[in-house]
PDB file of C-alpha atoms in Angstrom:
ATOM      1  CA  UNK A 153      20.440 -21.643 -77.186  1.00 44.00           C
ATOM      2  CA  UNK A 154      17.435 -20.656 -75.294  1.00 52.00           C
ATOM      3  CA  UNK A 155      16.341 -17.295 -75.738  1.00 80.00           C
ATOM      4  CA  UNK A 156      16.047 -16.475 -72.014  1.00 89.00           C
ATOM      5  CA  UNK A 157      18.943 -18.156 -69.947  1.00 92.00           C
ATOM      6  CA  UNK A 158      18.092 -19.007 -66.171  1.00 94.00           C
ATOM      7  CA  UNK A 159      20.884 -19.837 -63.771  1.00 95.00           C
ATOM      8  CA  UNK A 160      21.470 -22.184 -62.182  1.00 96.00           C
ATOM      9  CA  UNK A 161      19.770 -25.215 -63.497  1.00 94.00           C
ATOM     10  CA  UNK A 162      19.507 -26.671 -60.073  1.00 95.00           C
ATOM     11  CA  UNK A 163      19.986 -25.686 -56.588  1.00 95.00           C
ATOM     12  CA  UNK A 164      20.368 -27.489 -53.218  1.00 97.00           C
ATOM     13  CA  UNK A 165      20.009 -25.348 -50.527  1.00 97.00           C
ATOM     14  CA  UNK A 166      19.852 -25.969 -46.592  1.00 97.00           C
ATOM     15  CA  UNK A 167      16.608 -25.006 -45.023  1.00 97.00           C
ATOM     16  CA  UNK A 168      16.810 -21.452 -43.514  1.00 97.00           C
ATOM     17  CA  UNK A 169      19.309 -20.169 -46.061  1.00 97.00           C
ATOM     18  CA  UNK A 170      18.732 -17.612 -48.944  1.00 97.00           C
ATOM     19  CA  UNK A 171      19.128 -18.495 -52.627  1.00 97.00           C
ATOM     20  CA  UNK A 172      19.053 -16.495 -55.689  1.00 98.00           C
ATOM     21  CA  UNK A 173      17.795 -17.208 -59.280  1.00 98.00           C
ATOM     22  CA  UNK A 174      18.567 -15.497 -62.423  1.00 97.00           C
ATOM     23  CA  UNK A 175      17.095 -14.756 -65.622  1.00 96.00           C
ATOM     24  CA  UNK A 176      18.906 -13.368 -68.565  1.00 95.00           C
ATOM     25  CA  UNK A 177      18.029 -12.133 -72.046  1.00 91.00           C
ATOM     26  CA  UNK A 178      20.049 -10.534 -74.843  1.00 84.00           C
ATOM     27  CA  UNK A 179      16.979  -8.233 -75.852  1.00 84.00           C
ATOM     28  CA  UNK A 180      15.139  -5.839 -74.012  1.00 83.00           C
ATOM     29  CA  UNK A 181      12.001  -7.382 -72.234  1.00 82.00           C
ATOM     30  CA  UNK A 182       8.603  -5.906 -72.545  1.00 80.00           C
ATOM     31  CA  UNK A 183       7.174  -7.900 -69.460  1.00 85.00           C
ATOM     32  CA  UNK A 184       9.131 -10.545 -67.374  1.00 90.00           C
ATOM     33  CA  UNK A 185       7.133 -13.179 -65.472  1.00 92.00           C
ATOM     34  CA  UNK A 186       8.171 -15.681 -62.371  1.00 95.00           C
ATOM     35  CA  UNK A 187       6.444 -18.908 -61.969  1.00 95.00           C
ATOM     36  CA  UNK A 188       6.698 -21.665 -59.774  1.00 96.00           C
ATOM     37  CA  UNK A 189       6.172 -25.373 -60.748  1.00 93.00           C
ATOM     38  CA  UNK A 190       5.728 -28.150 -58.277  1.00 86.00           C
ATOM     39  CA  UNK A 191       7.135 -31.184 -59.477  1.00 77.00           C
ATOM     40  CA  UNK A 192       4.089 -32.982 -61.979  1.00 75.00           C
ATOM     41  CA  UNK A 193       1.766 -29.933 -61.629  1.00 81.00           C
ATOM     42  CA  UNK A 194       0.879 -26.845 -63.522  1.00 85.00           C
ATOM     43  CA  UNK A 195       2.631 -23.339 -62.900  1.00 91.00           C
ATOM     44  CA  UNK A 196       1.648 -20.839 -60.433  1.00 92.00           C
ATOM     45  CA  UNK A 197       2.204 -17.226 -61.063  1.00 92.00           C
ATOM     46  CA  UNK A 198       4.458 -15.387 -58.677  1.00 94.00           C
ATOM     47  CA  UNK A 199       5.237 -12.136 -59.836  1.00 92.00           C
ATOM     48  CA  UNK A 200       5.231  -9.769 -62.927  1.00 91.00           C
ATOM     49  CA  UNK A 201       7.879  -7.219 -63.641  1.00 91.00           C
ATOM     50  CA  UNK A 202       7.268  -4.576 -66.192  1.00 87.00           C
ATOM     51  CA  UNK A 203       9.619  -1.659 -65.546  1.00 87.00           C
ATOM     52  CA  UNK A 204      13.321  -0.952 -65.584  1.00 90.00           C
ATOM     53  CA  UNK A 205      14.446  -1.297 -61.798  1.00 92.00           C
ATOM     54  CA  UNK A 206      11.335  -2.507 -60.680  1.00 94.00           C
ATOM     55  CA  UNK A 207      11.488  -4.395 -57.519  1.00 96.00           C
ATOM     56  CA  UNK A 208       8.277  -6.671 -56.149  1.00 95.00           C
ATOM     57  CA  UNK A 209       8.165  -8.683 -52.803  1.00 94.00           C
ATOM     58  CA  UNK A 210       5.589 -11.330 -51.768  1.00 90.00           C
ATOM     59  CA  UNK A 211       6.204 -12.847 -48.288  1.00 91.00           C
ATOM     60  CA  UNK A 212       9.889 -14.204 -48.466  1.00 95.00           C
ATOM     61  CA  UNK A 213      10.327 -13.933 -52.294  1.00 97.00           C
ATOM     62  CA  UNK A 214      11.793 -10.854 -53.813  1.00 97.00           C
ATOM     63  CA  UNK A 215      11.955 -10.249 -57.820  1.00 97.00           C
ATOM     64  CA  UNK A 216      13.680  -7.338 -59.296  1.00 96.00           C
ATOM     65  CA  UNK A 217      14.270  -6.514 -63.062  1.00 94.00           C
ATOM     66  CA  UNK A 218      17.389  -4.277 -64.152  1.00 92.00           C
ATOM     67  CA  UNK A 219      17.120  -0.617 -65.262  1.00 87.00           C
ATOM     68  CA  UNK A 220      17.939  -2.382 -69.110  1.00 88.00           C
ATOM     69  CA  UNK A 221      15.146  -4.762 -68.759  1.00 85.00           C
ATOM     70  CA  UNK A 222      17.293  -7.680 -69.639  1.00 90.00           C
ATOM     71  CA  UNK A 223      18.054  -9.434 -66.370  1.00 94.00           C
ATOM     72  CA  UNK A 224      15.849 -10.489 -63.630  1.00 96.00           C
ATOM     73  CA  UNK A 225      16.530 -12.307 -60.231  1.00 97.00           C
ATOM     74  CA  UNK A 226      14.520 -14.087 -57.920  1.00 98.00           C
ATOM     75  CA  UNK A 227      15.601 -14.077 -54.258  1.00 98.00           C
ATOM     76  CA  UNK A 228      14.245 -16.250 -51.631  1.00 97.00           C
ATOM     77  CA  UNK A 229      14.921 -15.368 -48.038  1.00 97.00           C
ATOM     78  CA  UNK A 230      15.052 -18.123 -45.197  1.00 97.00           C
ATOM     79  CA  UNK A 231      14.239 -21.010 -47.556  1.00 97.00           C
ATOM     80  CA  UNK A 232      11.659 -23.503 -46.317  1.00 96.00           C
ATOM     81  CA  UNK A 233      10.648 -27.185 -47.700  1.00 94.00           C
ATOM     82  CA  UNK A 234       7.925 -25.533 -49.261  1.00 94.00           C
ATOM     83  CA  UNK A 235       9.833 -23.320 -51.755  1.00 96.00           C
ATOM     84  CA  UNK A 236      10.740 -26.105 -53.489  1.00 95.00           C
ATOM     85  CA  UNK A 237      10.017 -26.994 -56.795  1.00 95.00           C
ATOM     86  CA  UNK A 238      11.016 -25.474 -60.204  1.00 94.00           C
ATOM     87  CA  UNK A 239      11.272 -21.703 -60.821  1.00 96.00           C
ATOM     88  CA  UNK A 240      10.398 -20.689 -64.643  1.00 95.00           C
ATOM     89  CA  UNK A 241      11.019 -17.162 -65.769  1.00 95.00           C
ATOM     90  CA  UNK A 242       8.837 -16.267 -68.966  1.00 92.00           C
ATOM     91  CA  UNK A 243       9.245 -12.906 -70.797  1.00 87.00           C
ATOM     92  CA  UNK A 244       7.009 -10.801 -73.366  1.00 79.00           C
ATOM     93  CA  UNK A 245       9.328  -9.052 -76.145  1.00 67.00           C
ATOM     94  CA  UNK A 246       6.381  -7.355 -77.423  1.00 64.00           C
ATOM     95  CA  UNK A 247       2.390  -6.664 -76.542  1.00 58.00           C
ATOM     96  CA  UNK A 248       0.585  -9.645 -77.165  1.00 61.00           C
ATOM     97  CA  UNK A 249       1.102 -11.480 -73.857  1.00 65.00           C
ATOM     98  CA  UNK A 250       3.185 -14.602 -75.882  1.00 75.00           C
ATOM     99  CA  UNK A 251       5.672 -15.923 -73.459  1.00 83.00           C
ATOM    100  CA  UNK A 252       9.178 -17.204 -73.970  1.00 86.00           C
ATOM    101  CA  UNK A 253      10.332 -19.131 -71.047  1.00 91.00           C
ATOM    102  CA  UNK A 254      14.043 -20.108 -69.731  1.00 92.00           C
ATOM    103  CA  UNK A 255      14.725 -23.820 -68.918  1.00 91.00           C
ATOM    104  CA  UNK A 256      13.927 -23.383 -65.237  1.00 93.00           C
ATOM    105  CA  UNK A 257      15.876 -24.073 -62.127  1.00 95.00           C
ATOM    106  CA  UNK A 258      15.077 -26.882 -59.880  1.00 94.00           C
ATOM    107  CA  UNK A 259      14.987 -25.947 -56.248  1.00 96.00           C
ATOM    108  CA  UNK A 260      15.675 -28.439 -53.651  1.00 96.00           C
ATOM    109  CA  UNK A 261      15.171 -27.452 -49.597  1.00 96.00           C
ATOM    110  CA  UNK A 262      17.128 -29.787 -47.351  1.00 95.00           C
ATOM    111  CA  UNK A 263      15.498 -29.898 -43.901  1.00 90.00           C
TER     112      UNK A 263
ATOM    113  CA  UNK B  58     -13.636 -21.728 -59.414  1.00 64.00           C
ATOM    114  CA  UNK B  59     -12.261 -24.361 -61.623  1.00 78.00           C
ATOM    115  CA  UNK B  60      -9.776 -22.002 -63.218  1.00 92.00           C
ATOM    116  CA  UNK B  61      -8.255 -23.913 -66.498  1.00 95.00           C
ATOM    117  CA  UNK B  62      -9.043 -27.395 -66.652  1.00 95.00           C
ATOM    118  CA  UNK B  63      -7.407 -29.980 -68.965  1.00 96.00           C
ATOM    119  CA  UNK B  64      -8.410 -33.432 -69.926  1.00 96.00           C
ATOM    120  CA  UNK B  65      -6.903 -35.739 -70.139  1.00 96.00           C
ATOM    121  CA  UNK B  66      -4.251 -36.044 -67.180  1.00 94.00           C
ATOM    122  CA  UNK B  67      -2.350 -39.002 -68.839  1.00 95.00           C
ATOM    123  CA  UNK B  68      -2.535 -40.507 -72.420  1.00 96.00           C
ATOM    124  CA  UNK B  69      -0.371 -42.850 -74.646  1.00 97.00           C
ATOM    125  CA  UNK B  70      -0.720 -43.191 -78.133  1.00 97.00           C
ATOM    126  CA  UNK B  71       0.725 -45.385 -80.792  1.00 97.00           C
ATOM    127  CA  UNK B  72       2.503 -43.541 -84.010  1.00 97.00           C
ATOM    128  CA  UNK B  73       0.066 -42.478 -86.271  1.00 96.00           C
ATOM    129  CA  UNK B  74      -2.742 -42.133 -83.866  1.00 97.00           C
ATOM    130  CA  UNK B  75      -4.905 -39.120 -83.692  1.00 96.00           C
ATOM    131  CA  UNK B  76      -6.137 -37.289 -80.253  1.00 96.00           C
ATOM    132  CA  UNK B  77      -7.581 -34.124 -79.113  1.00 98.00           C
ATOM    133  CA  UNK B  78      -6.473 -32.417 -75.713  1.00 98.00           C
ATOM    134  CA  UNK B  79      -9.080 -30.536 -74.110  1.00 98.00           C
ATOM    135  CA  UNK B  80      -8.882 -27.158 -72.583  1.00 98.00           C
ATOM    136  CA  UNK B  81     -11.368 -25.297 -70.395  1.00 97.00           C
ATOM    137  CA  UNK B  82     -11.534 -21.798 -68.786  1.00 97.00           C
ATOM    138  CA  UNK B  83     -14.097 -20.442 -66.813  1.00 95.00           C
ATOM    139  CA  UNK B  84     -12.758 -16.963 -65.975  1.00 93.00           C
ATOM    140  CA  UNK B  85     -14.095 -15.280 -69.353  1.00 92.00           C
ATOM    141  CA  UNK B  86     -10.314 -14.887 -70.493  1.00 91.00           C
ATOM    142  CA  UNK B  87     -10.001 -13.565 -73.965  1.00 90.00           C
ATOM    143  CA  UNK B  88      -6.439 -15.020 -74.405  1.00 91.00           C
ATOM    144  CA  UNK B  89      -5.566 -18.722 -74.678  1.00 93.00           C
ATOM    145  CA  UNK B  90      -2.654 -20.688 -75.139  1.00 94.00           C
ATOM    146  CA  UNK B  91      -1.040 -24.100 -75.966  1.00 96.00           C
ATOM    147  CA  UNK B  92       2.365 -24.785 -74.343  1.00 96.00           C
ATOM    148  CA  UNK B  93       4.578 -27.941 -74.608  1.00 96.00           C
ATOM    149  CA  UNK B  94       7.255 -28.701 -71.942  1.00 94.00           C
ATOM    150  CA  UNK B  95       9.922 -31.230 -72.835  1.00 91.00           C
ATOM    151  CA  UNK B  96      11.667 -32.968 -69.780  1.00 81.00           C
ATOM    152  CA  UNK B  97      14.338 -30.545 -68.250  1.00 75.00           C
ATOM    153  CA  UNK B  98      13.137 -27.788 -70.538  1.00 80.00           C
ATOM    154  CA  UNK B  99      11.135 -24.736 -70.249  1.00 84.00           C
ATOM    155  CA  UNK B 100       7.879 -24.274 -72.191  1.00 91.00           C
ATOM    156  CA  UNK B 101       7.596 -23.823 -75.908  1.00 92.00           C
ATOM    157  CA  UNK B 102       4.374 -21.995 -77.250  1.00 92.00           C
ATOM    158  CA  UNK B 103       2.528 -24.039 -79.604  1.00 95.00           C
ATOM    159  CA  UNK B 104      -0.796 -21.944 -80.773  1.00 95.00           C
ATOM    160  CA  UNK B 105      -2.362 -18.956 -79.184  1.00 92.00           C
ATOM    161  CA  UNK B 106      -5.694 -17.298 -79.543  1.00 92.00           C
ATOM    162  CA  UNK B 107      -6.678 -13.718 -78.697  1.00 88.00           C
ATOM    163  CA  UNK B 108     -10.507 -14.545 -79.082  1.00 90.00           C
ATOM    164  CA  UNK B 109     -13.234 -16.711 -80.407  1.00 93.00           C
ATOM    165  CA  UNK B 110     -12.428 -17.531 -84.007  1.00 93.00           C
ATOM    166  CA  UNK B 111      -8.809 -16.257 -84.029  1.00 93.00           C
ATOM    167  CA  UNK B 112      -5.946 -18.475 -83.713  1.00 94.00           C
ATOM    168  CA  UNK B 113      -2.213 -18.208 -84.611  1.00 92.00           C
ATOM    169  CA  UNK B 114       0.997 -20.002 -84.547  1.00 93.00           C
ATOM    170  CA  UNK B 115       3.565 -19.878 -82.065  1.00 90.00           C
ATOM    171  CA  UNK B 116       7.103 -21.136 -81.844  1.00 89.00           C
ATOM    172  CA  UNK B 117       6.376 -25.000 -82.729  1.00 94.00           C
ATOM    173  CA  UNK B 118       2.943 -25.402 -84.116  1.00 96.00           C
ATOM    174  CA  UNK B 119       3.845 -28.370 -86.666  1.00 96.00           C
ATOM    175  CA  UNK B 120       1.963 -31.240 -86.245  1.00 96.00           C
ATOM    176  CA  UNK B 121      -0.717 -29.504 -84.167  1.00 97.00           C
ATOM    177  CA  UNK B 122      -4.141 -27.735 -84.848  1.00 97.00           C
ATOM    178  CA  UNK B 123      -6.319 -25.618 -82.918  1.00 97.00           C
ATOM    179  CA  UNK B 124      -9.689 -24.169 -83.077  1.00 96.00           C
ATOM    180  CA  UNK B 125     -11.616 -21.527 -80.979  1.00 96.00           C
ATOM    181  CA  UNK B 126     -15.221 -21.635 -81.332  1.00 96.00           C
ATOM    182  CA  UNK B 127     -16.077 -20.134 -77.661  1.00 96.00           C
ATOM    183  CA  UNK B 128     -14.398 -17.964 -75.111  1.00 95.00           C
ATOM    184  CA  UNK B 129     -14.169 -20.955 -72.846  1.00 97.00           C
ATOM    185  CA  UNK B 130     -12.634 -23.804 -74.936  1.00 97.00           C
ATOM    186  CA  UNK B 131      -9.583 -24.158 -76.847  1.00 98.00           C
ATOM    187  CA  UNK B 132      -8.854 -27.758 -77.801  1.00 98.00           C
ATOM    188  CA  UNK B 133      -5.248 -28.948 -79.119  1.00 98.00           C
ATOM    189  CA  UNK B 134      -5.507 -31.781 -82.154  1.00 97.00           C
ATOM    190  CA  UNK B 135      -2.667 -34.013 -82.985  1.00 96.00           C
ATOM    191  CA  UNK B 136      -3.323 -35.557 -86.397  1.00 90.00           C
ATOM    192  CA  UNK B 137      -0.605 -37.960 -86.843  1.00 94.00           C
ATOM    193  CA  UNK B 138       1.100 -38.547 -83.522  1.00 96.00           C
ATOM    194  CA  UNK B 139       5.079 -38.906 -83.538  1.00 96.00           C
ATOM    195  CA  UNK B 140       7.574 -39.743 -80.449  1.00 96.00           C
ATOM    196  CA  UNK B 141       8.828 -36.163 -80.921  1.00 96.00           C
ATOM    197  CA  UNK B 142       5.674 -35.345 -79.553  1.00 97.00           C
ATOM    198  CA  UNK B 143       5.801 -37.054 -76.454  1.00 96.00           C
ATOM    199  CA  UNK B 144       5.708 -34.233 -73.701  1.00 96.00           C
ATOM    200  CA  UNK B 145       3.795 -32.540 -71.045  1.00 96.00           C
ATOM    201  CA  UNK B 146       1.062 -30.076 -72.467  1.00 97.00           C
ATOM    202  CA  UNK B 147      -0.103 -27.013 -70.844  1.00 96.00           C
ATOM    203  CA  UNK B 148      -3.106 -24.881 -71.654  1.00 96.00           C
ATOM    204  CA  UNK B 149      -3.260 -21.371 -70.239  1.00 94.00           C
ATOM    205  CA  UNK B 150      -5.454 -18.022 -70.284  1.00 93.00           C
ATOM    206  CA  UNK B 151      -5.088 -14.597 -69.626  1.00 89.00           C
ATOM    207  CA  UNK B 152      -7.479 -11.738 -69.643  1.00 85.00           C
ATOM    208  CA  UNK B 153      -5.269 -10.288 -72.425  1.00 70.00           C
ATOM    209  CA  UNK B 154      -3.231  -7.064 -72.701  1.00 61.00           C
ATOM    210  CA  UNK B 155      -4.150  -3.598 -71.817  1.00 53.00           C
ATOM    211  CA  UNK B 156      -2.910   0.080 -71.629  1.00 47.00           C
ATOM    212  CA  UNK B 157      -1.820  -0.664 -67.968  1.00 49.00           C
ATOM    213  CA  UNK B 158       0.586  -3.464 -69.164  1.00 55.00           C
ATOM    214  CA  UNK B 159       0.266  -7.127 -69.292  1.00 63.00           C
ATOM    215  CA  UNK B 160      -1.742  -9.743 -67.382  1.00 77.00           C
ATOM    216  CA  UNK B 161      -0.565 -13.047 -66.101  1.00 84.00           C
ATOM    217  CA  UNK B 162      -1.159 -16.598 -67.522  1.00 88.00           C
ATOM    218  CA  UNK B 163      -3.246 -19.017 -65.609  1.00 91.00           C
ATOM    219  CA  UNK B 164      -1.996 -22.623 -66.096  1.00 93.00           C
ATOM    220  CA  UNK B 165      -3.762 -25.914 -66.289  1.00 94.00           C
ATOM    221  CA  UNK B 166      -2.417 -28.890 -64.486  1.00 93.00           C
ATOM    222  CA  UNK B 167      -1.099 -30.195 -67.728  1.00 95.00           C
ATOM    223  CA  UNK B 168      -1.589 -33.408 -69.869  1.00 96.00           C
ATOM    224  CA  UNK B 169       1.228 -35.776 -69.965  1.00 95.00           C
ATOM    225  CA  UNK B 170       1.203 -37.402 -73.274  1.00 97.00           C
ATOM    226  CA  UNK B 171       3.629 -40.466 -74.452  1.00 96.00           C
ATOM    227  CA  UNK B 172       3.729 -41.635 -78.284  1.00 97.00           C
ATOM    228  CA  UNK B 173       5.358 -45.004 -78.626  1.00 95.00           C
TER     229      UNK B 173
END
């Protein structure tokens, strides 16, 4: 089993609807990163969370890290076709910046 | 600003052949990484380097070798290609770690490798 569990594995939403992706670890995380990957391309950095309870937003995307630093969520408001892709969470368990990644969530936005 | 570049983009190898995947970054980052991504899976760390002359194993190092003679370059070597090494390979770099926390990793576009 993966050390970082992402859910759901895939998601189809109607354009304009909201969506949420979850990332869960059984161990406390040193840092949590969210990346987006377009099909067949590299990863694009979205956000990094380090403090328990931290929340960050960029445009229509909001990421949160729980107080225990074991669970993070990524929320997209009023989804658009440009939000389609694979979303990956990556986590540090110690200093050193070596990331463990979740299995990814495939998002498809229907116009 | 090129960021992280990888060559080649695609490659087909026969079992037992060798090849080197090239990775270069122009951001003067200390840390560099190699990951592999299997279909439907997340990324797994193969090797990483915290600076020129220093490399260390990641989660799945078997069948691979790396070197870091310069800050810019971090090539990944496959000596005896096996079908299990069919994957997409990503190189990444980051400034490193600091007292203020961690730094995001910048990824290259990937190399799609098929071993038959």
